[in-house]
């Protein structure tokens, strides 16, 4: 077996273990061979350092600082010494090697059958898990079975506070030169447990990392580092085991991280690895009840899909201080920032299957609303909130506004997720406590951003849509369509809250200085929203000037010039008809508000112009193709989506999983094949199964009721309680079991 | 007399002395009082260090490095000790203080009548000049007359290599944090002369600064610094004098800077200050012959105008390695970069009065053509040259492309200056040696940038015009109009060269792979150039989407929010109808190609939308108002132009003179009041004198012939030789003296 450095880096990402709070990259505990790179990383969701943003030329309103996710104390270290030989799988001979991430147990394993250079044969298994039950907890277990060796064995297990973030000066998507973000302030250790507390200098956050083992060891304290040595004697056929308990606590969540962590560690040490594993299993059983997708007759796709779903769970923040990073907690790409990805690509999954997590994710935008209000002022708006394009703490972290702050659509993306959640779960408490406030505050920006032209059309100028291959355009279709939906629903939600609890409504309106007059302006703006339509083509234009651009010369663009953004100046890209990702079509899909013939013409128009240079694109095209019953295309794009990270299709999986794409894979099935939409009158299904698949099945949580949808020869729907839904726009009342034919 | 720190900083700029090679800020030789700031600076045109450009988010084609003008060895140091008192005008009493820059002698003086804290009364005069005859040479002279003091006096004159550039982190227009650019590598000194050689680490340039005095002193060598002490005894009524000779030589111009400088210094020391002053006078007499503007009945304006003209001369590079910095050599604003200012605002003056300097300035773009060709490739063009938006050495130094590289119009601005020079001077050698090559190479970019729409219109997308308050727009009027002129004249110049010297033409076309086919494409593109015209208003639109924007809310914008760019995010500005500076009107003025009624409507439309936040704006509006005979407006804008630096109207004169505005003041008279244009058939005049002025007079060099134009009660034109010209579009043959009435 020959190691490939590239694949090792990819595997570090693919086998990462996370629970939404902690993320541990799948690094080898014992290290790598000489000359091998590794991105050794441990991340805490929402734990950041403040860094300066540098500009060659700055301007008013450019953010001066950004947040960056911190690589925290390394707890993966485990050296094993077999007699006089250091265990390293880069020496000797690998007889068998197998890695696995069991998404139903929430445990990753690495099994190695190894013969040392001196011929000592051993079988090792490395287990690790990050607990979904106790988010601060991670566990490592190693078992070592001797095949032919007899003699001493030493386990040296450590924690190391000397950590840095990963730097790659050649890739704008990874980092911008801030390596050392954490400083150790305190190290404590005895033979049972130890801890390292570190802090970030500028953001002023502390993190304590505590560690304990299944049995006491010989402690050795170094500068910023502690090691425990466990010395054993092993015989042929015998197995030795070590379990390491790790707890991370930080000052964002805990007033006294050390104290809180110490309590958690003590509790955790009271249980065996197996105890924790069984709690983990129980949590996941609940999770999979709603989340499992079954693909008939194709194990590889079934696995890949459920892997995606599991990674969504592993990445999603589960407290008010965190959300979902673009790369989850699996790598440092995009510096751990939260984007619109959460609302548009990931929340549909949670909203449909895990309303509790969904609600928490939604709440993040409420918690950070004060920053969004400040940002709105900086951007020249007297009222309202402007959601940051990328952030951890809530302030705008985008250093390139044409493809950053200019993406005003994020305001409506957030609102869209809020509205969808509300429509599905009819959660009035949600609406009252923060739902309407966020929707309203983000909506009023449109009244200021847009204006009425002489014909009474409401126009929105100088924005960038999801497709970043055009920038600072007028009347971007996606933006205008989402804003229209947003404004329309702001009015309706306001009415709903007034009907439900007038006092709450009045007090909110007073607090945010909202008014019926403003609501009526919103209604008019929504009704008058302008969309550029080309009569000759019968196609909605991505923006006012899109039609007039020359086409990109695709036939003379060699494959190695993709993604275009890495090979052409933005201006070269901007002035051509070329898309990085779906834009107009995405809005049409999410809102389901245009005639199918128009939709089909738009698909035919935009599809050949799209490079899919963004990982957010193929899943949308898969859904779009499903919508117009183009099976092969739908399946083809779905395949690119579902295998994107597993096959490293974008060549940067080493920097982390494309979590939005994981959400997109889910959507390609449920929104695509299932044709599911959440509308004012409930769930709609427009199923269409590609010929390439024998069948798929999924469940959704419809306001507390489980609905199971099976697409095979027929459409089979099962429900727990009586519920109304629409199939091919015809209403059905589901009672238990129902079968419908395809159209 | 009370010192104002702000005014001192402004005066350092206003009294700067330069000759196009050296620039010395008007710092006090003896220094300032405690707590006073000063920007102590000495600059060499084209002498730069390479610095990194930082980006929070970078992209393909963003320049990685920039050049920055270097503050070189300080030679201004002169301490004077009166007995036991250090001379400082911040102690004791100022009885009289007068500063002057004699633009006809090329000498600045500072006369001070001072009483020391101990009552010693002295009169001092500090003279300085940078020689126009020997560009490397600067001279300082000080005379000290004792009124009531008798005793020892010490002059301590130094040169100091420990210098840094000025940093102001709060103003994006000044600097970006690179202070220390120069390292001393060698210091030599004896009692007669001394030198400091320094180098820039990254660009690898050396500069040697040599100094000598009228008589030997006692030399004292410090680290990176040399001082000479001159000890004298003075009596009442007696005057003591010291002259300091300074020579700067650099490795860009000289293979052995020290050797070359030493020779120059020896030569210079052979003459007295007065000798050098009389040579200077002779040079300036020649200069003023063509350059002098006379304003009847208004001394203040007369002075201000000729001050502007003199500063153009003081700033203009006179060798192939330099051009004109945005701030001349008077300060560090815009880091010493060359912009389109040279071609559009400054070259008209030189082309009309000093063809030799004009030709040299034009040649700079030829010398740097290889870099422009490289840049074109980076920007996605297979052929041609893309002139950098800002540069010293020739590479693009703009770190913010929407108001940088996106300003493609600079290609045509350069070509415009070339064409104007050619039309006026019929310099076939110029055309053959480099003129056509630059015009052709910069023109072919348009064929790639633009495209034909379905109606056969030639459109240019995704550019930024001169008005940076909109960015990345389609069919910017200025850009399209200038490109049309550029393309049209490329074809004509090619024909002219072919007619004149077919071999030269063929060899050029072969070298740059030009073709008749390409020329014919240029012709078609020019003829089909698209301009957005609003039929209802009868006005050409600044770009395709300008009409659809909402107006800026001027009535609710308080005065302290100007310039808008320092108080609003670019997106807020971009999406409104608001101009930083003239755009459409500027093209119409330069090209004189639209009907007067259209021009007038455009004036009325754009004038109220223009903030004049750029110093390049009022002069254009003055010319525009002149064109439509709106006297008061023309005069009002002219006044803002001509007094801009003298009255520190933009509050940043401390960072250097607005040299383009100086050129604009000249243009406001000659192009504005005189209505002068250079056209294919020669010089056109459309005089219109504001009532506020009794008369103005100026001269131009019309292909070697001096023409003197006087606007008073009548239009009086005098010419040396017989020449054809147009007044109010009627042809005249000028022989000696001619009088014409106003229309």
mmCIF file of N, CA and C in Angstrom, chain B residues 647-701:
data_model
loop_
_atom_site.group_PDB
_atom_site.id
_atom_site.type_symbol
_atom_site.label_atom_id
_atom_site.label_comp_id
_atom_site.label_asym_id
_atom_site.label_seq_id
_atom_site.Cartn_x
_atom_site.Cartn_y
_atom_site.Cartn_z
ATOM 1 N N UNK B 647 -6.183 78.029 -1.664
ATOM 2 C CA UNK B 647 -7.137 78.144 -0.559
ATOM 3 C C UNK B 647 -7.413 76.799 0.112
ATOM 4 N N UNK B 648 -6.668 75.780 -0.247
ATOM 5 C CA UNK B 648 -6.815 74.455 0.359
ATOM 6 C C UNK B 648 -8.272 74.002 0.372
ATOM 7 N N UNK B 649 -8.938 74.177 -0.759
ATOM 8 C CA UNK B 649 -10.380 73.916 -0.829
ATOM 9 C C UNK B 649 -10.730 72.447 -0.592
ATOM 10 N N UNK B 650 -9.799 71.553 -0.906
ATOM 11 C CA UNK B 650 -10.079 70.126 -0.698
ATOM 12 C C UNK B 650 -9.479 69.609 0.617
ATOM 13 N N UNK B 651 -8.931 70.499 1.394
ATOM 14 C CA UNK B 651 -8.429 70.154 2.738
ATOM 15 C C UNK B 651 -7.327 69.104 2.719
ATOM 16 N N UNK B 652 -6.694 68.916 1.592
ATOM 17 C CA UNK B 652 -5.597 67.937 1.594
ATOM 18 C C UNK B 652 -4.396 68.416 0.792
ATOM 19 N N UNK B 653 -4.276 69.733 0.667
ATOM 20 C CA UNK B 653 -3.135 70.284 -0.067
ATOM 21 C C UNK B 653 -1.829 69.927 0.631
ATOM 22 N N UNK B 654 -1.878 69.671 1.939
ATOM 23 C CA UNK B 654 -0.670 69.226 2.644
ATOM 24 C C UNK B 654 -0.043 68.001 1.997
ATOM 25 N N UNK B 655 -0.876 67.136 1.380
ATOM 26 C CA UNK B 655 -0.353 65.916 0.756
ATOM 27 C C UNK B 655 0.166 66.154 -0.655
ATOM 28 N N UNK B 656 0.076 67.403 -1.106
ATOM 29 C CA UNK B 656 0.612 67.714 -2.419
ATOM 30 C C UNK B 656 -0.371 68.514 -3.247
ATOM 31 N N UNK B 657 0.181 69.187 -4.241
ATOM 32 C CA UNK B 657 -0.643 69.985 -5.142
ATOM 33 C C UNK B 657 -1.498 69.088 -6.023
ATOM 34 N N UNK B 658 -2.666 69.576 -6.394
ATOM 35 C CA UNK B 658 -3.510 68.871 -7.353
ATOM 36 C C UNK B 658 -3.068 69.311 -8.745
ATOM 37 N N UNK B 659 -2.077 68.639 -9.259
ATOM 38 C CA UNK B 659 -1.440 69.114 -10.486
ATOM 39 C C UNK B 659 -2.389 69.047 -11.680
ATOM 40 N N UNK B 660 -3.247 68.041 -11.705
ATOM 41 C CA UNK B 660 -4.201 67.967 -12.803
ATOM 42 C C UNK B 660 -5.112 69.189 -12.773
ATOM 43 N N UNK B 661 -5.437 69.620 -11.590
ATOM 44 C CA UNK B 661 -6.259 70.814 -11.470
ATOM 45 C C UNK B 661 -5.501 72.049 -11.964
ATOM 46 N N UNK B 662 -4.193 72.065 -11.756
ATOM 47 C CA UNK B 662 -3.381 73.163 -12.299
ATOM 48 C C UNK B 662 -3.508 73.171 -13.823
ATOM 49 N N UNK B 663 -3.428 71.971 -14.404
ATOM 50 C CA UNK B 663 -3.641 71.863 -15.852
ATOM 51 C C UNK B 663 -5.053 72.283 -16.220
ATOM 52 N N UNK B 664 -5.989 71.933 -15.345
ATOM 53 C CA UNK B 664 -7.386 72.293 -15.571
ATOM 54 C C UNK B 664 -7.606 73.802 -15.530
ATOM 55 N N UNK B 665 -6.864 74.487 -14.675
ATOM 56 C CA UNK B 665 -6.966 75.951 -14.613
ATOM 57 C C UNK B 665 -6.503 76.549 -15.941
ATOM 58 N N UNK B 666 -5.420 75.999 -16.458
ATOM 59 C CA UNK B 666 -4.933 76.443 -17.769
ATOM 60 C C UNK B 666 -6.002 76.191 -18.834
ATOM 61 N N UNK B 667 -6.559 74.993 -18.792
ATOM 62 C CA UNK B 667 -7.570 74.641 -19.799
ATOM 63 C C UNK B 667 -8.823 75.514 -19.675
ATOM 64 N N UNK B 668 -9.170 75.849 -18.429
ATOM 65 C CA UNK B 668 -10.364 76.676 -18.233
ATOM 66 C C UNK B 668 -10.206 78.016 -18.949
ATOM 67 N N UNK B 669 -8.966 78.497 -19.034
ATOM 68 C CA UNK B 669 -8.706 79.741 -19.755
ATOM 69 C C UNK B 669 -8.638 79.492 -21.260
ATOM 70 N N UNK B 670 -7.736 78.569 -21.658
ATOM 71 C CA UNK B 670 -7.429 78.425 -23.080
ATOM 72 C C UNK B 670 -8.535 77.658 -23.811
ATOM 73 N N UNK B 671 -8.977 76.536 -23.205
ATOM 74 C CA UNK B 671 -10.065 75.762 -23.817
ATOM 75 C C UNK B 671 -11.420 76.339 -23.455
ATOM 76 N N UNK B 672 -11.465 76.938 -22.270
ATOM 77 C CA UNK B 672 -12.738 77.480 -21.803
ATOM 78 C C UNK B 672 -13.007 78.855 -22.404
ATOM 79 N N UNK B 673 -12.322 79.882 -21.863
ATOM 80 C CA UNK B 673 -12.558 81.252 -22.346
ATOM 81 C C UNK B 673 -12.147 81.379 -23.816
ATOM 82 N N UNK B 674 -11.021 80.751 -24.153
ATOM 83 C CA UNK B 674 -10.542 80.841 -25.541
ATOM 84 C C UNK B 674 -11.289 79.909 -26.480
ATOM 85 N N UNK B 675 -11.890 78.887 -25.902
ATOM 86 C CA UNK B 675 -12.608 77.917 -26.738
ATOM 87 C C UNK B 675 -11.693 77.205 -27.718
ATOM 88 N N UNK B 676 -10.434 77.042 -27.343
ATOM 89 C CA UNK B 676 -9.479 76.431 -28.270
ATOM 90 C C UNK B 676 -9.670 74.925 -28.363
ATOM 91 N N UNK B 677 -9.604 74.404 -29.567
ATOM 92 C CA UNK B 677 -9.586 72.954 -29.799
ATOM 93 C C UNK B 677 -8.586 72.663 -30.903
ATOM 94 N N UNK B 678 -7.969 71.510 -30.779
ATOM 95 C CA UNK B 678 -7.075 71.049 -31.846
ATOM 96 C C UNK B 678 -7.857 70.026 -32.662
ATOM 97 N N UNK B 679 -8.103 70.358 -33.921
ATOM 98 C CA UNK B 679 -8.870 69.442 -34.767
ATOM 99 C C UNK B 679 -8.041 69.027 -35.982
ATOM 100 N N UNK B 680 -8.645 68.191 -36.770
ATOM 101 C CA UNK B 680 -7.927 67.668 -37.930
ATOM 102 C C UNK B 680 -7.459 68.796 -38.842
ATOM 103 N N UNK B 681 -8.257 69.862 -38.929
ATOM 104 C CA UNK B 681 -7.885 70.949 -39.835
ATOM 105 C C UNK B 681 -7.164 72.086 -39.121
ATOM 106 N N UNK B 682 -6.767 71.866 -37.886
ATOM 107 C CA UNK B 682 -5.962 72.870 -37.192
ATOM 108 C C UNK B 682 -6.636 73.409 -35.948
ATOM 109 N N UNK B 683 -6.169 74.588 -35.547
ATOM 110 C CA UNK B 683 -6.667 75.176 -34.302
ATOM 111 C C UNK B 683 -8.002 75.884 -34.529
ATOM 112 N N UNK B 684 -8.922 75.617 -33.610
ATOM 113 C CA UNK B 684 -10.214 76.302 -33.609
ATOM 114 C C UNK B 684 -10.330 77.139 -32.345
ATOM 115 N N UNK B 685 -10.877 78.333 -32.491
ATOM 116 C CA UNK B 685 -11.145 79.164 -31.314
ATOM 117 C C UNK B 685 -12.637 79.491 -31.274
ATOM 118 N N UNK B 686 -13.174 79.421 -30.065
ATOM 119 C CA UNK B 686 -14.567 79.832 -29.846
ATOM 120 C C UNK B 686 -14.597 80.725 -28.621
ATOM 121 N N UNK B 687 -14.004 81.892 -28.701
ATOM 122 C CA UNK B 687 -13.793 82.677 -27.476
ATOM 123 C C UNK B 687 -15.088 83.164 -26.841
ATOM 124 N N UNK B 688 -15.047 83.157 -25.550
ATOM 125 C CA UNK B 688 -16.135 83.745 -24.760
ATOM 126 C C UNK B 688 -15.564 84.145 -23.407
ATOM 127 N N UNK B 689 -15.523 85.430 -23.158
ATOM 128 C CA UNK B 689 -14.874 85.930 -21.941
ATOM 129 C C UNK B 689 -15.924 86.272 -20.889
ATOM 130 N N UNK B 690 -15.789 85.739 -19.674
ATOM 131 C CA UNK B 690 -16.772 86.099 -18.634
ATOM 132 C C UNK B 690 -16.701 87.595 -18.333
ATOM 133 N N UNK B 691 -17.833 88.133 -18.010
ATOM 134 C CA UNK B 691 -17.884 89.562 -17.666
ATOM 135 C C UNK B 691 -16.960 89.920 -16.511
ATOM 136 N N UNK B 692 -16.757 88.944 -15.621
ATOM 137 C CA UNK B 692 -15.962 89.214 -14.432
ATOM 138 C C UNK B 692 -14.508 89.536 -14.764
ATOM 139 N N UNK B 693 -14.087 89.222 -15.972
ATOM 140 C CA UNK B 693 -12.690 89.455 -16.340
ATOM 141 C C UNK B 693 -12.614 90.532 -17.424
ATOM 142 N N UNK B 694 -11.654 91.433 -17.250
ATOM 143 C CA UNK B 694 -11.467 92.477 -18.272
ATOM 144 C C UNK B 694 -10.845 91.897 -19.531
ATOM 145 N N UNK B 695 -9.903 90.983 -19.309
ATOM 146 C CA UNK B 695 -9.262 90.391 -20.468
ATOM 147 C C UNK B 695 -8.292 89.306 -20.071
ATOM 148 N N UNK B 696 -8.081 88.380 -20.965
ATOM 149 C CA UNK B 696 -7.016 87.380 -20.752
ATOM 150 C C UNK B 696 -6.250 87.232 -22.063
ATOM 151 N N UNK B 697 -4.987 86.831 -21.912
ATOM 152 C CA UNK B 697 -4.163 86.623 -23.103
ATOM 153 C C UNK B 697 -3.293 85.399 -22.886
ATOM 154 N N UNK B 698 -3.121 84.650 -23.950
ATOM 155 C CA UNK B 698 -2.259 83.463 -23.855
ATOM 156 C C UNK B 698 -1.617 83.218 -25.218
ATOM 157 N N UNK B 699 -0.622 82.365 -25.218
ATOM 158 C CA UNK B 699 0.075 82.045 -26.469
ATOM 159 C C UNK B 699 0.038 80.547 -26.687
ATOM 160 N N UNK B 700 0.157 80.167 -27.935
ATOM 161 C CA UNK B 700 0.342 78.741 -28.196
ATOM 162 C C UNK B 700 1.418 78.559 -29.261
ATOM 163 N N UNK B 701 2.021 77.398 -29.197
ATOM 164 C CA UNK B 701 3.050 77.024 -30.152
ATOM 165 C C UNK B 701 2.387 76.118 -31.189
#
